[in-house]
Coordinates of C-alpha atoms and ligand atoms in Angstrom, one line a residue:
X168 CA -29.9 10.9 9.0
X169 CA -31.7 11.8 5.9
X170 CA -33.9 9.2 4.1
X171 CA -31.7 9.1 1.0
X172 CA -28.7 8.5 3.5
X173 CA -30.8 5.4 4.8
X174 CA -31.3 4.1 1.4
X175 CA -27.7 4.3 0.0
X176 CA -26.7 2.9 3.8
X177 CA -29.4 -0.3 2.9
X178 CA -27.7 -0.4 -0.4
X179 CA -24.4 -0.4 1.1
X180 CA -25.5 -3.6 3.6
X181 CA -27.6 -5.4 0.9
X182 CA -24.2 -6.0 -0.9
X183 CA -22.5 -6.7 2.3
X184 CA -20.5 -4.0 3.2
X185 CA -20.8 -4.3 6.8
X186 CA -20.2 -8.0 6.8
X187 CA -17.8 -9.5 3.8
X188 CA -14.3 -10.4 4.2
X189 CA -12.2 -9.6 0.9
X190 CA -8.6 -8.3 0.0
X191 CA -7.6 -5.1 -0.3
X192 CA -6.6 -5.8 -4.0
X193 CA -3.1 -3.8 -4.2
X194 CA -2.5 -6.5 -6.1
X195 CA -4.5 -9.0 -8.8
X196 CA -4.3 -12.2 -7.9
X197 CA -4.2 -11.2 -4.5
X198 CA -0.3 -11.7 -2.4
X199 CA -2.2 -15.1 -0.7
X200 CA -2.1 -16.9 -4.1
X201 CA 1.5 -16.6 -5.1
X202 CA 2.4 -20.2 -5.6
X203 CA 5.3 -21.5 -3.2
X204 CA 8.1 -22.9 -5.5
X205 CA 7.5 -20.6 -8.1
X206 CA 9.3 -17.6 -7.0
X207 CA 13.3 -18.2 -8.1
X208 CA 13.0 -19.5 -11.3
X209 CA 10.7 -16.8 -12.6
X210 CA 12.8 -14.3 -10.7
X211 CA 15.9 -14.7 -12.7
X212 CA 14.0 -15.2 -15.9
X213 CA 11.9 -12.0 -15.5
X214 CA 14.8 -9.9 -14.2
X215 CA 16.9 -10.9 -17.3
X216 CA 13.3 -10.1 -19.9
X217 CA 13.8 -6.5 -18.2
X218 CA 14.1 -4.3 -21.2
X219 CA 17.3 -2.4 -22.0
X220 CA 16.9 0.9 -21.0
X221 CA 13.8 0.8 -19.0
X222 CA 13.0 2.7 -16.0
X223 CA 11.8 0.7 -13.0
X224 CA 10.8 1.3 -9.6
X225 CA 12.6 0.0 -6.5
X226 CA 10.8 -1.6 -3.2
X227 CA 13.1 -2.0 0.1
X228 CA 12.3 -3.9 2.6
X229 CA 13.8 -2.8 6.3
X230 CA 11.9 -5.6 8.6
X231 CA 13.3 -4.0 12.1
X232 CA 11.6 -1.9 15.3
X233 CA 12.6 -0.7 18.2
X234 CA 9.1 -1.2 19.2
X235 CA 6.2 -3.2 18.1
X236 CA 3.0 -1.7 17.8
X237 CA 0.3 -4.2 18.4
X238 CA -2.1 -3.3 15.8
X239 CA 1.0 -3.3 12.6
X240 CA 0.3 -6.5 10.1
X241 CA 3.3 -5.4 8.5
X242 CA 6.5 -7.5 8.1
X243 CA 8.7 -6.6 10.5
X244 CA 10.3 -7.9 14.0
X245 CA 11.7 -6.2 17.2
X246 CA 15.2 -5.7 18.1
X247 CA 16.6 -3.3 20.6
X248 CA 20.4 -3.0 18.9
X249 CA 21.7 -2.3 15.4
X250 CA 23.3 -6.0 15.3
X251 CA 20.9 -7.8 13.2
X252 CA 20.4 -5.1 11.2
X253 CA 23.9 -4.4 10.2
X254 CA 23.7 -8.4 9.3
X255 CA 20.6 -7.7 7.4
X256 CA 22.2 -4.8 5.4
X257 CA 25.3 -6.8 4.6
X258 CA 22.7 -9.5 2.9
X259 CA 20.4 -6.6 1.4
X260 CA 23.8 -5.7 -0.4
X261 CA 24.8 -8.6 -1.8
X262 CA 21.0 -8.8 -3.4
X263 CA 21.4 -5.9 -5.0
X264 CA 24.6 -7.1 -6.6
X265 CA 22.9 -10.4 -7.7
X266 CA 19.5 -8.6 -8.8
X267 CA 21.5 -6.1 -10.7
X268 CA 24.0 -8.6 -12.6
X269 CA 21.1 -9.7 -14.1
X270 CA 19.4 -6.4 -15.3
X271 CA 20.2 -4.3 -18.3
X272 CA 20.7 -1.1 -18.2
X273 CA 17.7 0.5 -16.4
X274 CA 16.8 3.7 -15.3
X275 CA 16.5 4.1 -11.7
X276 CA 12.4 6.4 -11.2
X277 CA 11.5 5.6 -7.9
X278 CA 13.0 4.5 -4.7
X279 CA 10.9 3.9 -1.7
X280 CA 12.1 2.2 1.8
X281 CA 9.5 0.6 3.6
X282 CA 9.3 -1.2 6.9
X283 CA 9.1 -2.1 9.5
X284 CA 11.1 1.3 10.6
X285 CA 13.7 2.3 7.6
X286 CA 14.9 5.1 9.9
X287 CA 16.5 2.6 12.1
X288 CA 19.5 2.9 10.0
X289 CA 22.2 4.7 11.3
X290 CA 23.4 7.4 9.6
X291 CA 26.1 5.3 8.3
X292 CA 24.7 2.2 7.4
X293 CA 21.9 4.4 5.5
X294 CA 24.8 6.1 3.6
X295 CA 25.7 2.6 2.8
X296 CA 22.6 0.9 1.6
X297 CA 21.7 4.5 -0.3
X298 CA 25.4 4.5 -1.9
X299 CA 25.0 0.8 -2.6
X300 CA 21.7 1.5 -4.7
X301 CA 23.0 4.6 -6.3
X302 CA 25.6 3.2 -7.9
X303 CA 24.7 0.1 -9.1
X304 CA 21.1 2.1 -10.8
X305 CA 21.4 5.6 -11.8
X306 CA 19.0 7.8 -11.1
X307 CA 16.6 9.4 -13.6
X308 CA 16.6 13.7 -12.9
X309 CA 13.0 13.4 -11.7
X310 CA 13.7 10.2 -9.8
X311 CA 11.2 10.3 -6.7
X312 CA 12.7 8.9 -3.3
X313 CA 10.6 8.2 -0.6
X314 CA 10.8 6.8 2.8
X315 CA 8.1 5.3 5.4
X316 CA 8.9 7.3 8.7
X317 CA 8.1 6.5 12.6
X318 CA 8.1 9.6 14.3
X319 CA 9.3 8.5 17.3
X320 CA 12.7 6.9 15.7
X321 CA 13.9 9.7 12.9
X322 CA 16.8 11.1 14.2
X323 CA 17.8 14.6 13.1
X324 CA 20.8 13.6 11.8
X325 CA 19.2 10.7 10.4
X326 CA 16.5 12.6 8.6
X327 CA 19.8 15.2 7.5
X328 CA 21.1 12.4 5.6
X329 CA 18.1 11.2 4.0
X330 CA 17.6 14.7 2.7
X331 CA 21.4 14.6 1.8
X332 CA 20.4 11.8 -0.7
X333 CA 17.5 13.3 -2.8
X334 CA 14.5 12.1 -0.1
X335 CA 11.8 13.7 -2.1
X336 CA 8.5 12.0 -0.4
X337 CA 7.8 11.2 3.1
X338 CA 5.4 9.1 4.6
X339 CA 4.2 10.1 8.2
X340 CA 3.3 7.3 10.6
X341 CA 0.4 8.5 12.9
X342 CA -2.3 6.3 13.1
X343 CA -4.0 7.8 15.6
X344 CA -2.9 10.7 18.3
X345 CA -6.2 10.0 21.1
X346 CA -3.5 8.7 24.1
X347 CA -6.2 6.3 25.2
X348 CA -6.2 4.8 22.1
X349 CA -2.5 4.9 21.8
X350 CA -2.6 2.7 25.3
X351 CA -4.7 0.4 23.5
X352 CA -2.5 -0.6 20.3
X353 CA 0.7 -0.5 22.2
X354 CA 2.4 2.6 20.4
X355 CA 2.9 6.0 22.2
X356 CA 3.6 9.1 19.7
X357 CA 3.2 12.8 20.4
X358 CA 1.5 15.7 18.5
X359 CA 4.5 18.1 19.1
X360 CA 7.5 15.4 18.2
X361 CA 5.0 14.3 14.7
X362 CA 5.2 18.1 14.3
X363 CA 8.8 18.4 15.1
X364 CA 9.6 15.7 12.1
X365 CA 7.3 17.3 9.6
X366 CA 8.6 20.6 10.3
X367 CA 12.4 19.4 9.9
X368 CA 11.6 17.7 6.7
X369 CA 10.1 20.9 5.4
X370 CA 12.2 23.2 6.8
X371 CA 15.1 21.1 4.8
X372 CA 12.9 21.9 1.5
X373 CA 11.6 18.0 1.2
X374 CA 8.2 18.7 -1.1
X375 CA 5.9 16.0 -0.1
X376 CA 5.0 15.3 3.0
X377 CA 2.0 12.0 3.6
X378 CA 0.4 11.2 7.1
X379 CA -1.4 7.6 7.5
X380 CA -4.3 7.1 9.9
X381 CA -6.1 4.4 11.2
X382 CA -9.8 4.0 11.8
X383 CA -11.3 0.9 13.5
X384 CA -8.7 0.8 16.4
X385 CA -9.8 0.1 19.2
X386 CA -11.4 2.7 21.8
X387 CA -11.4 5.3 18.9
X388 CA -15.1 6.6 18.9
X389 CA -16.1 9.7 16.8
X390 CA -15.2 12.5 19.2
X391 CA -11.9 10.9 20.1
X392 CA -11.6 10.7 16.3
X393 CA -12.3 14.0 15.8
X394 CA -9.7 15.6 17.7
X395 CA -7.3 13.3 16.2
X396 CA -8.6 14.4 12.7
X397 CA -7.8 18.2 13.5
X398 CA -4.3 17.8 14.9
X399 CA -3.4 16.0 11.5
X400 CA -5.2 19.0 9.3
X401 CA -3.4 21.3 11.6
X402 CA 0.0 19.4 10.1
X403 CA -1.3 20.7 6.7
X404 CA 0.4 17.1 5.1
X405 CA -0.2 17.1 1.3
X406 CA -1.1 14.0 1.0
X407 CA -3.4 11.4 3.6
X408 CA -4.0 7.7 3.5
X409 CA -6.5 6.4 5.9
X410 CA -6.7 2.8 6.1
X411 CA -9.2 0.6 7.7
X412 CA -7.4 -1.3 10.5
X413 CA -7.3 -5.4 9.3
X414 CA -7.9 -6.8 12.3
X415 CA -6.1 -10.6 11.3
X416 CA -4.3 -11.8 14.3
X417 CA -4.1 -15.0 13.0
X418 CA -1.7 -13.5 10.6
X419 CA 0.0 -11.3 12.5
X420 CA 0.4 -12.9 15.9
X421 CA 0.9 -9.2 18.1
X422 CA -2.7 -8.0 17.2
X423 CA -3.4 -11.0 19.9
X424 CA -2.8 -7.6 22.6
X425 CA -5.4 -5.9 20.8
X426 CA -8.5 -6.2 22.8
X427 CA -11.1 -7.0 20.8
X428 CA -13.8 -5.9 22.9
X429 CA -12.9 -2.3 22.1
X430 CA -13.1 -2.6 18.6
X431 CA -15.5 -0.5 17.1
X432 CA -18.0 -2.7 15.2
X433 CA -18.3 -2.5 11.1
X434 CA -21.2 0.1 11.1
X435 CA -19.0 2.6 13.8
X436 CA -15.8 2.0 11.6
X437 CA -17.9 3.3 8.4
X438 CA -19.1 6.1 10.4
X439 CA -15.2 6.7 11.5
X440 CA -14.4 6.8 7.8
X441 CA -17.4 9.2 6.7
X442 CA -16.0 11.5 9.2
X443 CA -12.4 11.9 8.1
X444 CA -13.5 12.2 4.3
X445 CA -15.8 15.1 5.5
X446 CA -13.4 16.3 7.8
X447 CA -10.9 16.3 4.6
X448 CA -12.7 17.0 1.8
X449 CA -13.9 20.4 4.1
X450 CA -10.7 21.3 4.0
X451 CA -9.7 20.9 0.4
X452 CA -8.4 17.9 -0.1
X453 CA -9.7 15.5 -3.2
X454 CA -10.9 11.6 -2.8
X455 CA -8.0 9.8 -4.2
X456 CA -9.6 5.7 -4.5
X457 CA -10.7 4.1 -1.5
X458 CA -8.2 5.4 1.1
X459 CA -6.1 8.4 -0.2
X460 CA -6.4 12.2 0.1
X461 CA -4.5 14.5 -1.4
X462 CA -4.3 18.4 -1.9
X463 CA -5.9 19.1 -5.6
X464 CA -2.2 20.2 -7.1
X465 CA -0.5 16.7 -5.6
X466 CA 1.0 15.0 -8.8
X467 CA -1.8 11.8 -7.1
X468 CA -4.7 14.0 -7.1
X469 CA -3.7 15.6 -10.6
X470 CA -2.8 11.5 -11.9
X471 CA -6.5 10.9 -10.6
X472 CA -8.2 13.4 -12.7
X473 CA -6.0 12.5 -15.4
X474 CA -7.2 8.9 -15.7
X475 CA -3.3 7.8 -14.7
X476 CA -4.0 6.8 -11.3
X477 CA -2.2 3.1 -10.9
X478 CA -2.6 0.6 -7.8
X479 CA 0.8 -1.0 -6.6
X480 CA 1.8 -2.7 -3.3
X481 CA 2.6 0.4 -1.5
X482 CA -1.6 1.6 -2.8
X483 CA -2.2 4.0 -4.8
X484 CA 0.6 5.5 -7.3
X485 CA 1.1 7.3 -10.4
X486 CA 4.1 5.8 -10.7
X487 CA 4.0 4.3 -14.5
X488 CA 7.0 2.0 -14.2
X489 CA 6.0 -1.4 -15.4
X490 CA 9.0 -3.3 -13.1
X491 CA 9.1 -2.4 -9.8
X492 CA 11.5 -4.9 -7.8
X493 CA 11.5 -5.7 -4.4
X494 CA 14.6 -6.6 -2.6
X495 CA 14.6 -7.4 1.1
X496 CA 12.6 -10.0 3.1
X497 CA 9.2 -10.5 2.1
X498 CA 9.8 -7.8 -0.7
X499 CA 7.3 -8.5 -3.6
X500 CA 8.3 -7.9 -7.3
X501 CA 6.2 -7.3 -10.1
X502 CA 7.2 -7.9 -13.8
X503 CA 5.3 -7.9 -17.0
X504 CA 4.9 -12.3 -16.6
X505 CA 3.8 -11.7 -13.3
X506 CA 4.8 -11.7 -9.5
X507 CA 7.7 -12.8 -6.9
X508 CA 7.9 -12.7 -3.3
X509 CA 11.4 -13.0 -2.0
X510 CA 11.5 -14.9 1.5
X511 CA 10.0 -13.7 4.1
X512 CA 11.7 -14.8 7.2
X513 CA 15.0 -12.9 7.6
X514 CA 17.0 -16.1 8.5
X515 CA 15.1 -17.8 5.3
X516 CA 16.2 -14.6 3.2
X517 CA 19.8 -14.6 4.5
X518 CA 19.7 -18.2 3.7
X519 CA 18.8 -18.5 0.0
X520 CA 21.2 -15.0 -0.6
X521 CA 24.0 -16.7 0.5
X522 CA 23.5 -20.1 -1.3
X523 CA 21.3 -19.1 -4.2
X524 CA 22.2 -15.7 -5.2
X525 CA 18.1 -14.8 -5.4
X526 CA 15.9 -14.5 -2.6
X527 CA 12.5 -15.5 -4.4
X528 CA 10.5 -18.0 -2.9
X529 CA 6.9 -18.0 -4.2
X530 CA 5.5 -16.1 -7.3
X531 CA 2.7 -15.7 -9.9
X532 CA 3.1 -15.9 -13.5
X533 CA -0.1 -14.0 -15.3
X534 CA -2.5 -16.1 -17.7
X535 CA -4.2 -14.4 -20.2
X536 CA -7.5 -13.9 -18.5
X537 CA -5.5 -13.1 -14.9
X538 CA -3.9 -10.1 -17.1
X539 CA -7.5 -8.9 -18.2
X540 CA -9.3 -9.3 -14.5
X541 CA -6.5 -7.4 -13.0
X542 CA -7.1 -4.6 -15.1
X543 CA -11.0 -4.6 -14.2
X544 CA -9.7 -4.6 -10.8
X545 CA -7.0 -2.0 -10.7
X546 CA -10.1 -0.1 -13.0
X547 CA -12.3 -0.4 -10.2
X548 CA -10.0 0.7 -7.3
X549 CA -8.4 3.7 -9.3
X550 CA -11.6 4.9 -10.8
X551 CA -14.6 3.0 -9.5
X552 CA -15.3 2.3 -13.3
X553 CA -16.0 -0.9 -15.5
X554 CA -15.7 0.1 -18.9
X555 CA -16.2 -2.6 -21.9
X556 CA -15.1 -1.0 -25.0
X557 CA -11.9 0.4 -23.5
X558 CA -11.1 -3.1 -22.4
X559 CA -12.5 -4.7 -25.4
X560 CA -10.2 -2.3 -27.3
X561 CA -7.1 -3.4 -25.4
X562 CA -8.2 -7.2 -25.0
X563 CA -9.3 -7.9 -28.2
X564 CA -9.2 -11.9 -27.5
X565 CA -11.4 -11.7 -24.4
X566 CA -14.5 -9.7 -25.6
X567 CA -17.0 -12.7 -24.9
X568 CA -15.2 -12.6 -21.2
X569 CA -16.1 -8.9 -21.2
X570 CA -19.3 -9.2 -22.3
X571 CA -19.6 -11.7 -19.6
X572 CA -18.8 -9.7 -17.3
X573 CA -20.9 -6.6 -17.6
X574 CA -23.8 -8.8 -17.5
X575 CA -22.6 -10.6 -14.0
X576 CA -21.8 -6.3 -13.4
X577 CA -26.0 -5.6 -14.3
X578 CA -27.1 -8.5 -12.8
X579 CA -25.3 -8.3 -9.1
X580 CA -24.7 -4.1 -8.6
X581 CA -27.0 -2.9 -11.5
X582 CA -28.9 -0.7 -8.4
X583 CA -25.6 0.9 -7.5
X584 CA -23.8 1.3 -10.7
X585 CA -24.7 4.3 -12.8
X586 CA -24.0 3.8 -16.7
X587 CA -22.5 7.0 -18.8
X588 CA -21.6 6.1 -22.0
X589 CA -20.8 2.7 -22.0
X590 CA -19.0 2.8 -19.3
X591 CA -20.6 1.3 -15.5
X592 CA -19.3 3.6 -12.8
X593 CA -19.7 3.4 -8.8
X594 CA -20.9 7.0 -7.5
X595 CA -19.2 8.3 -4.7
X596 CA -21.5 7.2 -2.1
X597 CA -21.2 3.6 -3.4
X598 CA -17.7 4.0 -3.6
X599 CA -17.0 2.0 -0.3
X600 CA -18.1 -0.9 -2.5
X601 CA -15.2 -1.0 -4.8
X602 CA -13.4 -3.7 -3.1
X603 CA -16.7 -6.1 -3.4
X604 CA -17.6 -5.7 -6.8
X605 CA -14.2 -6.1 -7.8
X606 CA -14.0 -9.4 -5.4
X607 CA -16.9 -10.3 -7.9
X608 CA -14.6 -10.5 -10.7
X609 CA -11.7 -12.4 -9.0
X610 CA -11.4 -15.7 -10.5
X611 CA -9.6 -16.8 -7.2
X612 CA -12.8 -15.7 -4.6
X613 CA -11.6 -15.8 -1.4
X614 CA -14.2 -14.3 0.7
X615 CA -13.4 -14.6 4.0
X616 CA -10.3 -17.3 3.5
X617 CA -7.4 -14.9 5.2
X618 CA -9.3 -11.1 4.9
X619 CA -10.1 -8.7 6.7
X620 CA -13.9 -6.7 6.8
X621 CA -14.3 -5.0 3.8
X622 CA -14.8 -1.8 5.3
Ligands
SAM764 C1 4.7 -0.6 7.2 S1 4.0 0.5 8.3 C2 5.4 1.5 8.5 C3 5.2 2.7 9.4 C4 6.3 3.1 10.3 N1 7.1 2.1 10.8 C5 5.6 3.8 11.4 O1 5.4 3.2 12.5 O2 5.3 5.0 11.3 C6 3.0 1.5 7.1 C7 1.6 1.7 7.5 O3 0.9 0.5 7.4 C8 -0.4 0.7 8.1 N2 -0.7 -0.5 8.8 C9 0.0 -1.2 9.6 N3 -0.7 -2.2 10.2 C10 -2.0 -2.2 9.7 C11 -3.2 -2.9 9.9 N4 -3.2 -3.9 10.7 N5 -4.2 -2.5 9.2 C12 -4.2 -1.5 8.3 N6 -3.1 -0.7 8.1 C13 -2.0 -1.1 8.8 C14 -0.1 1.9 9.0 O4 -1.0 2.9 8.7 C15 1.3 2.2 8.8 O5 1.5 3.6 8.9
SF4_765 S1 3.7 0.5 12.8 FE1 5.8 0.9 12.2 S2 6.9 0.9 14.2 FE2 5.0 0.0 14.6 S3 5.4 -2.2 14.4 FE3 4.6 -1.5 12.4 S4 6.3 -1.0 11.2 FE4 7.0 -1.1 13.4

């Protein structure tokens, strides 16, 4: 390693890199400090303040697999028949009724389903929930529709009908293709049936095609890493999202299989990281935020470069709505007053559905200094920048905060930060320290409450 390496990695550990716990900040306050209670009132307030006209953005939640992979912190619960999903749909129908009663008229810009595994809908109960949102929201002409897919439960026919309705966006579970490490997070998926599904899609003219990885699974080590690294290039996807895995099993009880032993420790998981934005950026894709990749004409890369690059729950987006809703369990909205997370245990969703109409349970409503941090947050994770005037410009009650702020900025990063302008900006190799200096400007601090490491 070279001695300037050494020096930015000392950096990197001085500020705690290899040893802080904070969130992942896809949203501001952070999901963990929605407040319980809050959620239904502010649901049906918000939903009716939706402006006439407006195009939104629509979140749905499909909480079923046929399998559970140990390492997934998502939402989601196993079921080996279509029963409780077909109950699930039924409910997931009536919502969209109730949500859309309240709504003016909207334009419909993005749909994304999002699991758990979407494509364990049948053919005919996906023809159902799509007809069901297609009617009651019509669809702008450039309307993007995307779906999270598992590999190893896409059917043909399946995938045929997505197409059928627009699917304009996939997202490629892979995680990792090393079959050892595979044994260890309980989810077995082959190179040639990943392939099979990414060639269907394209074959079937579907534009966009995004693979997620994992590092910091257990038994991955840089050569197993490696190879998994070139079978994904050699899927040419256009776009890449490689998360760090959040080891929290006291969240998400099934990562109690994971053996934590064979976790690689903070300093391999960086190394893991370096490699596959290397391995990437050698083959020409561009650094989208923390965790993306995508090729240099991707509308992401192009809304990076453009300044437009946004920060949602489903990470980064240049999606420009200012509503998305969520409907489903667990499903998180997010409306100009703030946030609401709709149950999240199926039988609590079913529940308030059938008695209350809405399924909100806890939410967020946005103070004026909440609005201003979030921005310095989404700032940092979309362009690794703090800048004062642009924000004193657009928060012209909270310049004192600002100011405030840019001196705790000098005072705690000033050796990373490098100031053009008047604007503060994280070079790339201090980039992995976006998440820590924007936990320095949450009001709420968690570190280490309910996080996982910060790289
Ligand atoms: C909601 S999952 C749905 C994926 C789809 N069911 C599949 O298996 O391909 C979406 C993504 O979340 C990421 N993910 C799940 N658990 C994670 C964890 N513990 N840490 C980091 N990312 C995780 C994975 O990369 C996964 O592809
Ligand atoms: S990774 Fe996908 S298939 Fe595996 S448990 Fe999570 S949501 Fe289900």
């Amino acid at each position: 390693m070279h001695s300037s390496e050494m020096d930015t990695l000392h950096q990197l550990e001085r500020h705690g890199l290899f040893d802080l716990r904070v969130p992942r900040y896809t949203s501001y306050p952070p999901a963990n400090h929605f407040r319980a209670g809050e959620g239904q009132r502010h649901q049906h307030d918000w939903l009716s303040a939706v402006r006439d006209g407006e195009a939104i953005s629509l979140y749905i939640h499909i909480p079923f697999c046929k399998r559970l992979c140990w390492f997934c912190a998502c939402r989601t619960q196993g079921t080996r028949t279509l029963r409780p999903v077909e109950t699930y749909l039924r409910t997931l129908l009536k919502e969209i009724t109730e949500v859309r009663k309240l709504l003016p008229n909207v334009r419909l810009s993005r749909l994304h389903l999002g699991g758990g595994t979407p494509t364990i809908l049948s053919c005919k109960l996906m023809r159902l929930l799509l007809d069901a949102v297609f009617a009651a929201f019509e669809r702008d002409d450039d309307c993007e529709f995307s779906v999270e897919i598992d590999p190893t439960e896409a059917s043909d026919p399946l995938l045929k009908t997505l197409v059928d309705y627009g699917l304009n966006r996939a997202s490629i579970g892979v995680q990792d293709f090393s079959p050892l490490v595979q044994a260890a997070i309980g989810r077995q998926q082959s190179v040639a049936e990943t392939r099979h599904v990414i060639d269907f899609l394209r074959d079937q003219g579907v534009p966009s095609i995004n693979v997620d990885l994992l590092y910091g699974l257990p038994c991955q080590t840089p050569e197993s890493f490696d190879a998994t690294l070139e079978h994904v290039l050699a899927l040419s996807p256009d776009r890449l999202a490689i998360y760090g895995y959040a080891h929290v099993p006291w969240m998400s009880k099934r990562q109690v299989m994971i053996d934590e032993e064979a976790l690689p420790d903070t300093h391999v998981r960086f190394a893991l990281a370096e490699r596959a934005r290397l391995a990437f950026e050698a083959a020409g894709y561009t650094a989208v935020g923390i965790d993306h990749f995508a090729r240099p004409t991707d509308s992401l890369a192009r809304a990076q470069g453009e300044g437009r690059l946004r920060r949602n729950f489903q990470g980064y987006t240049d999606d420009t709505d200012e509503t998305l809703i969520g409907l489903g369990a667990s499903a998180i909205s997010q409306f100009r007053g703030g946030y609401v997370q709709n149950a999240v245990a199926t039988s609590a969703y079913h529940e308030r559905i059938a008695t209350g109409g809405l399924a909100g349970h806890r939410g967020y409503e946005m103070t004026a200094l909440d609005r201003l941090v979030a921005r310095m947050v989404e700032d940092l994770m979309c362009s690794f920048a703090f800048r004062p005037k642009a924000l004193a410009a657009d928060f012209p009650q909270q310049t004192a905060e600002i100011e405030r702020t840019r001196l705790q900025l000098i005072e705690q990063f000033g050796d990373v930060l490098n100031k053009i302008d008047a604007d503060y900006v994280l070079p790339a190799p201090a980039q992995p320290l976006a998440r820590i200096v924007a936990h320095a400007l949450d009001t709420f601090s968690t570190q280490g409450a309910a996080h996982a490491v910060a790289i």
